[in-house]
XYZ file of N, CA and C in Angstrom:
576
model
N -24.485 -109.302 60.231
C -24.213 -110.718 59.415
C -23.088 -111.137 59.706
N -22.310 -110.170 59.470
C -20.652 -110.795 60.118
C -20.877 -111.436 61.286
N -21.495 -110.990 62.359
C -21.039 -111.458 63.692
C -21.819 -113.118 63.696
N -22.755 -113.474 62.778
C -23.340 -114.455 62.627
C -22.341 -115.805 62.233
N -21.354 -115.257 61.500
C -20.622 -116.233 60.317
C -19.353 -116.667 61.101
N -19.095 -115.516 62.332
C -17.638 -115.558 62.735
C -17.833 -116.477 64.174
N -19.581 -115.956 64.856
C -19.590 -117.078 65.579
C -19.687 -118.353 65.168
N -19.990 -118.735 63.828
C -20.531 -120.271 63.538
C -18.560 -120.512 63.106
N -17.858 -119.724 62.774
C -16.777 -120.179 62.174
C -16.194 -120.836 63.540
N -16.628 -119.749 64.754
C -15.340 -120.414 66.371
C -16.148 -121.502 66.501
N -17.415 -121.669 66.446
C -17.976 -123.117 66.539
C -17.554 -124.426 65.860
N -17.138 -124.374 64.908
C -16.516 -125.283 64.125
C -15.010 -125.533 64.325
N -14.379 -124.266 64.629
C -12.985 -124.794 65.174
C -12.905 -125.268 66.472
N -13.957 -125.114 67.486
C -13.481 -125.719 68.756
C -15.176 -126.223 69.028
N -15.243 -127.559 68.873
C -16.438 -128.613 69.204
C -16.901 -128.243 70.996
N -17.856 -128.468 70.797
C -18.715 -128.435 72.194
C -18.527 -129.755 72.934
N -18.945 -129.342 74.252
C -18.584 -130.589 74.984
C -19.453 -131.824 74.620
N -20.847 -131.307 74.353
C -21.622 -132.308 73.687
C -20.990 -133.662 72.448
N -20.663 -132.340 71.647
C -20.159 -132.932 70.372
C -18.711 -134.052 70.722
N -17.992 -133.743 71.376
C -16.961 -134.235 71.893
C -17.323 -135.382 72.613
N -17.773 -135.531 73.423
C -18.348 -136.607 74.549
C -19.366 -137.598 73.479
N -20.067 -137.057 72.906
C -20.927 -137.736 71.900
C -19.902 -138.560 71.041
N -18.775 -138.087 70.574
C -18.014 -138.547 69.319
C -17.222 -139.977 70.373
N -17.073 -139.919 71.625
C -16.724 -141.096 72.478
C -17.447 -142.029 72.926
N -18.991 -141.969 72.875
C -19.727 -142.972 73.433
C -19.738 -144.269 72.901
N -19.698 -144.554 71.654
C -19.315 -145.909 71.374
C -18.229 -146.876 72.061
N -16.760 -145.815 71.991
C -16.007 -146.496 72.921
C -16.194 -146.346 74.374
N -16.756 -145.485 74.843
C -16.853 -145.605 76.361
C -17.755 -146.840 76.502
N -19.166 -146.643 75.737
C -20.015 -147.999 75.962
C -19.276 -149.444 75.945
N -18.682 -149.583 75.243
C -17.865 -150.527 75.076
C -17.154 -151.287 76.151
N -16.163 -150.074 76.704
C -15.692 -150.386 78.323
C -16.614 -150.165 78.921
N -17.552 -149.692 79.252
C -18.030 -149.740 80.801
C -18.883 -150.991 80.715
N -19.501 -151.404 79.682
C -19.926 -152.844 79.643
C -18.849 -153.747 80.250
N -17.456 -153.731 79.751
C -16.752 -154.746 80.414
C -16.476 -154.103 81.834
N -16.432 -153.094 82.428
C -16.521 -152.598 83.746
C -17.505 -152.914 84.685
N -18.894 -152.531 84.219
C -20.370 -152.599 84.837
C -20.552 -154.314 84.948
N -20.140 -155.271 83.788
C -20.990 -156.362 83.706
C -21.951 -156.277 82.562
N -23.132 -155.460 82.663
C -24.109 -155.688 82.108
C -24.558 -154.369 80.985
N -25.216 -154.586 80.090
C -25.423 -153.364 79.105
C -26.145 -151.927 80.282
N -27.181 -152.498 80.706
C -28.175 -151.556 81.529
C -26.990 -150.980 82.695
N -26.349 -151.808 83.233
C -25.528 -151.100 84.150
C -24.458 -149.744 83.350
N -23.930 -150.431 82.514
C -22.806 -149.814 81.861
C -23.594 -148.345 81.121
N -25.118 -148.246 80.577
C -25.254 -146.884 80.187
C -25.542 -146.130 81.640
N -25.995 -146.926 82.868
C -25.976 -145.872 83.917
C -24.979 -145.490 84.123
N -23.569 -146.304 83.975
C -22.269 -145.622 84.083
C -21.950 -144.667 83.443
N -22.104 -144.735 82.279
C -21.915 -143.975 80.921
C -22.395 -142.614 81.214
N -23.630 -142.415 81.642
C -24.504 -141.360 81.852
C -24.387 -140.534 83.088
N -23.889 -141.404 84.251
C -23.613 -140.888 85.446
C -22.015 -139.911 85.098
N -20.977 -140.814 84.364
C -19.914 -140.272 84.150
C -20.065 -138.775 83.392
N -21.239 -138.439 82.459
C -21.443 -137.752 81.682
C -21.773 -136.587 82.199
N -22.643 -137.000 83.426
C -23.381 -135.756 84.412
C -22.179 -135.681 85.117
N -21.169 -135.770 85.547
C -20.072 -135.448 86.284
C -19.185 -134.644 85.341
N -19.117 -135.154 84.115
C -17.882 -134.625 83.327
C -18.767 -132.990 82.907
N -19.911 -132.761 82.865
C -20.662 -132.031 82.204
C -20.591 -130.519 83.195
N -20.614 -131.192 84.735
C -20.275 -130.488 85.709
C -19.068 -129.355 85.438
N -17.955 -129.828 84.872
C -17.045 -128.850 84.679
C -16.538 -128.937 82.913
N -17.452 -128.469 82.201
C -16.756 -129.519 80.574
C -15.602 -128.222 80.119
N -15.359 -127.388 81.025
C -13.774 -126.727 80.159
C -12.654 -127.538 80.693
N -12.552 -128.322 81.627
C -11.636 -129.640 82.104
C -11.402 -130.456 81.155
N -12.839 -131.264 80.776
C -13.127 -131.967 79.453
C -12.249 -131.455 78.424
N -12.821 -130.504 78.144
C -12.474 -130.103 76.546
C -10.793 -129.725 76.692
N -10.546 -129.260 77.943
C -8.582 -128.314 77.599
C -7.737 -129.744 77.627
N -8.462 -131.116 77.932
C -7.524 -131.973 78.234
C -6.821 -132.502 76.806
N -5.646 -132.865 76.711
C -4.764 -133.128 75.600
C -5.782 -134.462 75.326
N -6.238 -135.383 76.282
C -6.757 -136.718 75.604
C -8.128 -136.668 75.990
N -9.372 -136.232 75.569
C -10.750 -136.441 76.073
C -11.021 -137.702 76.189
N -10.758 -138.490 75.586
C -10.791 -140.271 75.959
C -10.489 -140.394 77.242
N -9.388 -140.583 77.372
C -8.662 -140.656 78.638
C -9.781 -140.148 79.862
N -9.603 -138.939 79.683
C -10.393 -138.128 80.726
C -12.072 -138.519 81.029
N -12.397 -138.764 79.850
C -13.773 -139.401 80.236
C -13.789 -141.017 80.883
N -12.749 -141.821 79.762
C -12.569 -143.021 80.734
C -12.430 -143.359 81.869
N -11.632 -142.310 82.662
C -11.324 -141.968 83.860
C -12.640 -141.950 84.413
N -13.441 -141.203 84.085
C -14.488 -140.885 84.918
C -15.177 -142.028 84.917
N -15.585 -142.578 84.088
C -16.129 -143.613 83.791
C -16.103 -144.905 84.639
N -14.459 -145.365 85.031
C -13.990 -146.001 86.026
C -14.196 -145.780 87.093
N -14.495 -144.575 87.187
C -14.339 -144.077 88.899
C -15.984 -144.372 88.778
N -16.887 -143.865 88.161
C -18.342 -144.063 88.275
C -18.587 -145.730 88.881
N -18.048 -146.698 87.734
C -18.248 -147.879 87.791
C -17.762 -148.363 89.308
N -16.338 -148.418 89.606
C -15.867 -148.468 91.057
C -16.987 -148.131 91.855
N -17.392 -146.535 92.183
C -18.535 -146.167 93.001
C -19.316 -146.888 93.148
N -19.813 -147.381 92.077
C -21.264 -148.298 92.253
C -21.169 -149.466 91.981
N -19.804 -150.272 92.155
C -19.547 -151.451 92.657
C -19.402 -151.351 94.076
N -18.597 -150.535 94.700
C -18.845 -150.420 96.275
C -20.111 -150.010 96.706
N -20.748 -149.283 96.349
C -22.495 -149.311 96.720
C -23.159 -150.123 96.530
N -22.766 -151.362 95.821
C -23.531 -152.385 95.685
C -23.331 -153.469 96.650
N -22.065 -153.355 96.668
C -21.289 -154.478 97.470
C -22.068 -154.269 99.169
N -22.484 -152.657 99.410
C -22.502 -152.523 100.761
C -24.040 -152.983 100.966
N -24.491 -153.100 100.094
C -26.387 -153.160 99.987
C -26.398 -154.708 100.424
N -27.287 -154.903 101.380
C -27.983 -156.197 102.080
C -29.447 -156.520 101.727
N -29.122 -157.835 100.829
C -30.219 -158.081 100.113
C -31.533 -158.319 101.076
N -32.729 -157.985 100.754
C -33.671 -158.436 101.974
C -34.122 -159.746 101.975
N -34.204 -160.437 101.436
C -34.521 -162.022 101.194
C -33.014 -162.367 102.396
N -31.648 -161.769 102.138
C -31.226 -162.391 102.894
C -31.095 -162.086 104.292
N -31.438 -160.921 104.358
C -31.808 -160.567 106.335
C -33.150 -161.371 106.491
N -34.181 -161.564 105.733
C -35.251 -162.677 106.298
C -35.033 -164.099 107.103
N -33.634 -164.469 105.908
C -33.224 -165.833 106.657
C -32.537 -165.678 107.539
N -31.661 -164.836 107.988
C -30.803 -164.247 109.258
C -31.928 -163.771 110.278
N -32.962 -163.118 110.255
C -34.029 -163.074 111.345
C -34.456 -164.450 111.585
N -34.994 -165.499 110.438
C -35.580 -166.624 110.955
C -34.568 -167.843 111.569
N -33.207 -167.668 111.112
C -32.250 -168.699 112.167
C -31.733 -167.819 113.393
N -32.262 -166.638 113.527
C -31.977 -166.027 114.380
C -32.889 -166.565 116.023
N -34.028 -166.559 115.225
C -35.419 -167.011 115.997
C -35.663 -168.173 116.560
N -34.179 -168.863 116.670
C -34.723 -170.450 117.230
C -34.507 -171.653 115.904
N -34.328 -171.132 114.694
C -34.221 -172.092 113.734
C -35.736 -173.118 113.631
N -36.720 -172.224 113.071
C -37.908 -173.075 113.120
C -37.980 -173.766 112.045
N -39.085 -174.372 111.605
C -38.955 -175.676 110.806
C -38.642 -175.048 109.161
N -39.071 -173.570 108.944
C -38.359 -173.474 107.816
C -37.028 -173.236 107.246
N -36.329 -173.016 108.578
C -34.614 -173.178 108.509
C -33.823 -173.905 108.202
N -32.828 -173.842 107.398
C -31.856 -174.761 107.066
C -32.110 -176.257 107.098
N -31.052 -177.124 107.656
C -31.234 -178.389 107.622
C -32.330 -179.110 108.418
N -32.762 -178.628 109.614
C -33.662 -179.185 110.593
C -35.353 -179.256 109.699
N -35.344 -178.247 108.725
C -36.470 -178.245 107.923
C -36.625 -178.639 106.949
N -35.723 -180.041 106.621
C -35.583 -180.775 105.350
C -35.081 -180.047 104.330
N -33.863 -179.172 104.689
C -32.926 -178.679 103.538
C -33.590 -177.580 102.815
N -32.382 -176.997 102.265
C -33.105 -175.486 101.784
C -33.293 -176.203 100.301
N -34.389 -175.313 99.635
C -35.049 -175.690 98.560
C -34.925 -174.826 97.195
N -33.886 -174.002 97.605
C -33.586 -173.125 96.468
C -34.558 -171.740 96.774
N -35.487 -171.565 97.658
C -36.184 -170.440 97.894
C -37.753 -170.997 97.204
N -37.788 -172.012 96.907
C -39.348 -172.332 96.048
C -40.189 -172.148 96.538
N -40.239 -172.764 98.079
C -41.400 -172.876 99.085
C -41.640 -171.358 99.384
N -40.855 -170.734 99.544
C -40.758 -169.129 100.259
C -41.751 -168.157 98.991
N -41.336 -168.655 97.657
C -41.536 -168.032 96.674
C -43.106 -168.473 96.145
N -43.530 -169.627 96.531
C -44.797 -169.996 96.155
C -45.433 -169.469 97.504
N -45.281 -169.247 98.311
C -45.914 -168.385 99.824
C -46.068 -167.249 99.139
N -44.988 -166.603 98.706
C -45.321 -165.027 98.519
C -46.680 -164.833 97.326
N -46.751 -165.773 95.974
C -47.438 -165.951 95.335
C -48.756 -166.149 95.683
N -49.029 -166.892 97.038
C -50.223 -167.405 97.224
C -50.653 -166.214 98.173
N -50.137 -165.325 98.991
C -50.477 -164.605 99.709
C -50.811 -163.144 98.749
N -49.848 -163.031 97.856
C -50.400 -161.820 96.798
C -51.698 -162.434 96.203
N -51.804 -163.650 95.919
C -53.209 -163.704 95.091
C -54.228 -163.870 96.131
N -54.313 -164.096 97.309
C -55.260 -164.229 98.504
C -55.665 -162.397 98.862
N -54.459 -161.768 98.783
C -54.684 -160.618 99.186
C -55.482 -159.732 97.848
N -55.272 -160.203 96.636
C -55.907 -159.784 95.637
C -57.325 -159.868 95.457
N -58.043 -160.422 96.240
C -59.318 -160.841 96.742
C -59.848 -159.659 97.685
N -59.025 -158.793 98.088
C -59.814 -158.149 99.566
C -59.717 -156.695 99.021
N -60.309 -156.241 99.336
C -60.530 -154.538 98.814
C -59.119 -153.973 99.125
N -58.780 -152.917 98.901
C -56.997 -152.206 98.862
C -57.376 -151.650 100.307
N -58.061 -151.325 100.901
C -58.125 -150.845 102.320
C -58.140 -151.812 103.168
N -58.820 -152.967 103.051
C -58.453 -154.190 104.035
C -56.941 -154.918 103.578
N -56.394 -155.205 102.360
C -55.391 -155.751 102.354
C -53.915 -154.315 102.535
N -54.400 -153.607 102.460
C -53.532 -152.625 103.420
C -53.387 -152.731 105.031
N -54.490 -152.825 105.343
C -54.424 -152.718 106.798
C -53.526 -154.144 107.381
N -54.057 -155.182 106.457
C -53.458 -156.531 106.681
C -51.958 -156.979 106.412
N -51.612 -155.996 105.598
C -50.073 -156.207 105.239
C -49.580 -155.336 106.390
N -50.124 -154.210 106.969
C -49.331 -153.201 107.716
C -49.425 -154.029 109.216
N -50.509 -154.542 109.443
C -50.528 -155.022 110.505
C -49.840 -156.296 110.944
N -50.053 -157.383 110.006
C -49.875 -158.696 109.990
C -48.575 -159.025 109.648
N -48.159 -158.262 108.450
C -46.829 -158.638 107.637
C -46.080 -157.668 108.085
N -46.169 -156.347 108.054
C -45.068 -155.133 108.481
C -45.131 -155.221 110.354
N -46.190 -155.569 111.138
C -45.910 -155.689 112.286
C -46.380 -154.084 113.158
N -47.093 -153.452 112.109
C -47.475 -152.130 112.778
C -48.890 -152.418 114.044
N -49.116 -151.740 114.917
C -50.056 -152.049 115.691
C -51.401 -151.245 115.131
N -52.732 -151.721 115.231
C -53.826 -151.031 114.466
C -53.782 -149.788 114.534
N -53.351 -148.938 115.945
C -53.260 -147.546 115.709
C -52.323 -147.377 114.959
N -51.302 -147.554 114.676
C -49.955 -146.851 113.640
C -50.691 -147.256 112.153
N -51.303 -148.508 111.995
C -51.920 -148.824 110.662
C -53.112 -147.817 110.303
N -53.992 -147.644 111.495
C -54.610 -146.351 111.019
C -54.115 -145.009 110.663
N -53.367 -144.430 111.532
C -52.917 -143.259 110.973
C -52.060 -143.517 109.693
N -51.253 -144.570 109.239
C -50.790 -144.500 108.018
C -51.783 -144.510 107.074
N -53.256 -145.329 107.344
C -53.640 -145.570 106.136
C -54.971 -143.985 106.220
N -54.776 -143.292 107.262
C -55.652 -142.122 107.448
C -57.109 -142.471 107.595
N -57.151 -143.221 108.577
C -58.742 -143.943 109.036
C -58.871 -143.847 110.555
N -59.759 -143.770 110.886
C -60.067 -144.199 112.235
C -59.660 -145.461 112.869
N -59.556 -145.660 114.275
C -58.469 -146.884 114.575
C -60.160 -147.926 114.373
N -60.775 -147.556 114.707
C -62.333 -148.677 114.992
C -62.442 -149.450 113.266
N -62.317 -148.233 112.278
C -62.277 -148.257 110.937
C -61.331 -149.465 110.569
N -60.219 -149.055 111.331
C -58.996 -150.023 110.324
C -59.102 -151.411 111.233
N -59.486 -151.448 112.287
C -59.875 -152.775 113.044
C -61.153 -153.575 112.124
N -62.113 -152.515 112.096
C -63.164 -153.348 111.267
C -62.681 -154.209 109.782
N -61.959 -153.071 109.101
C -61.540 -153.674 107.717
C -60.459 -155.214 107.980
N -59.711 -154.890 109.293
C -58.589 -156.054 109.143
C -59.793 -157.396 109.644
N -60.560 -157.205 110.582
C -61.249 -158.373 110.783
C -62.629 -158.973 109.874
N -62.875 -157.850 108.894
C -63.346 -158.486 107.705
C -62.350 -159.094 106.758
N -61.221 -158.552 106.311
C -60.440 -158.958 105.637
C -59.708 -160.427 106.242
N -59.559 -160.486 107.670
C -59.164 -161.838 108.689
C -60.084 -163.008 108.135
N -61.445 -162.742 107.981
C -62.611 -163.607 108.077
C -62.731 -163.826 106.448
N -62.305 -163.009 105.669
C -62.644 -163.310 104.209
C -61.349 -163.986 103.780
N -60.174 -164.079 104.243
C -59.101 -165.218 104.256
C -59.272 -166.253 104.279
N -60.008 -166.427 105.873
C -60.026 -167.550 106.273
C -61.251 -168.161 105.229
N -62.302 -167.675 104.759
C -63.279 -168.427 104.227
C -62.652 -169.059 103.036
N -61.773 -167.932 102.076
C -61.187 -168.206 101.005
C -60.092 -169.521 101.326
N -59.281 -169.806 102.489
C -58.490 -170.728 102.714
C -59.286 -172.185 103.364
N -60.481 -172.057 103.787
C -61.301 -173.090 104.186
C -61.947 -173.454 102.748
N -62.084 -172.939 101.733
C -62.949 -173.025 100.239
C -61.980 -173.678 99.775
N -60.587 -173.172 99.447
C -59.558 -173.901 98.791
C -59.391 -175.258 99.297
N -59.334 -175.831 100.585
C -59.123 -176.635 101.069
C -59.896 -177.995 101.133
N -61.199 -177.468 101.189
C -62.422 -178.440 100.263
C -62.559 -178.780 99.127
N -61.619 -177.633 98.276
C -61.634 -177.820 96.801
C -60.496 -179.001 96.525
N -59.415 -178.620 97.141
C -58.890 -179.362 97.024
C -58.742 -181.145 97.538
N -59.430 -181.134 98.612
C -60.095 -182.615 98.905
C -61.020 -183.453 98.332
N -61.773 -182.822 97.450
C -62.498 -183.130 96.613
C -61.844 -183.522 95.635
N -60.581 -183.457 95.000
C -59.775 -184.152 93.982
C -59.589 -185.689 94.111
C-alpha cells in the first residue's frame, strides 16, 4: 500500500506529458489558427506538433518554458505544411496548361470567347458524371480508363481484371448507351 501512495504522490509532483500538453492546447490552437489560416488546418498542425513532441516527451517536460517549446513545434509544423502546400500543383491548373500547350483549341483563353471562371468545364464534368451514372460499374470503369484516362483496352482490361474481349464489349455497349442517351436528350430539348 505504501508503494501505491508513493507513486501517486510522485505523479502529482511531476505532471505527465499529456497533462502539460493538454493544459497548453487552448493557447496553442489559437496560435495555430493564426499561423495556418483555418481551424481545420490548425487542428492538423497542433496534432502533428503533439506527435513530434510525444516522440521525446522528456525534452518537452524538462524545458523551462513548455509553452515556448510547444509553440516552436507548432510553428515548425505550420511552416512545413505551408511549404508542402506551395509545392503542390493543382490538377485543374495542369489541365489548363495541357490544353493551352495543345494548340489553344476553342476552350482555351480569349480565342474561345474568354474565361468563364470554370463554369462551362464544371457543367461538363457534372454532365459526364450524370451520364456515367446511367452505366453499369464495369461499363463506366472501362469508359473512364480508356476514354478519359487514356489507357488502352488491354491495359484497362488488366486493371479491371477482365479479359480483353470483355473489356472491349463493355466499352462498346457503354458508348452505344451513351450515344442513345445523348440522342434522347437532344430530341427532348428540341421538343421544348
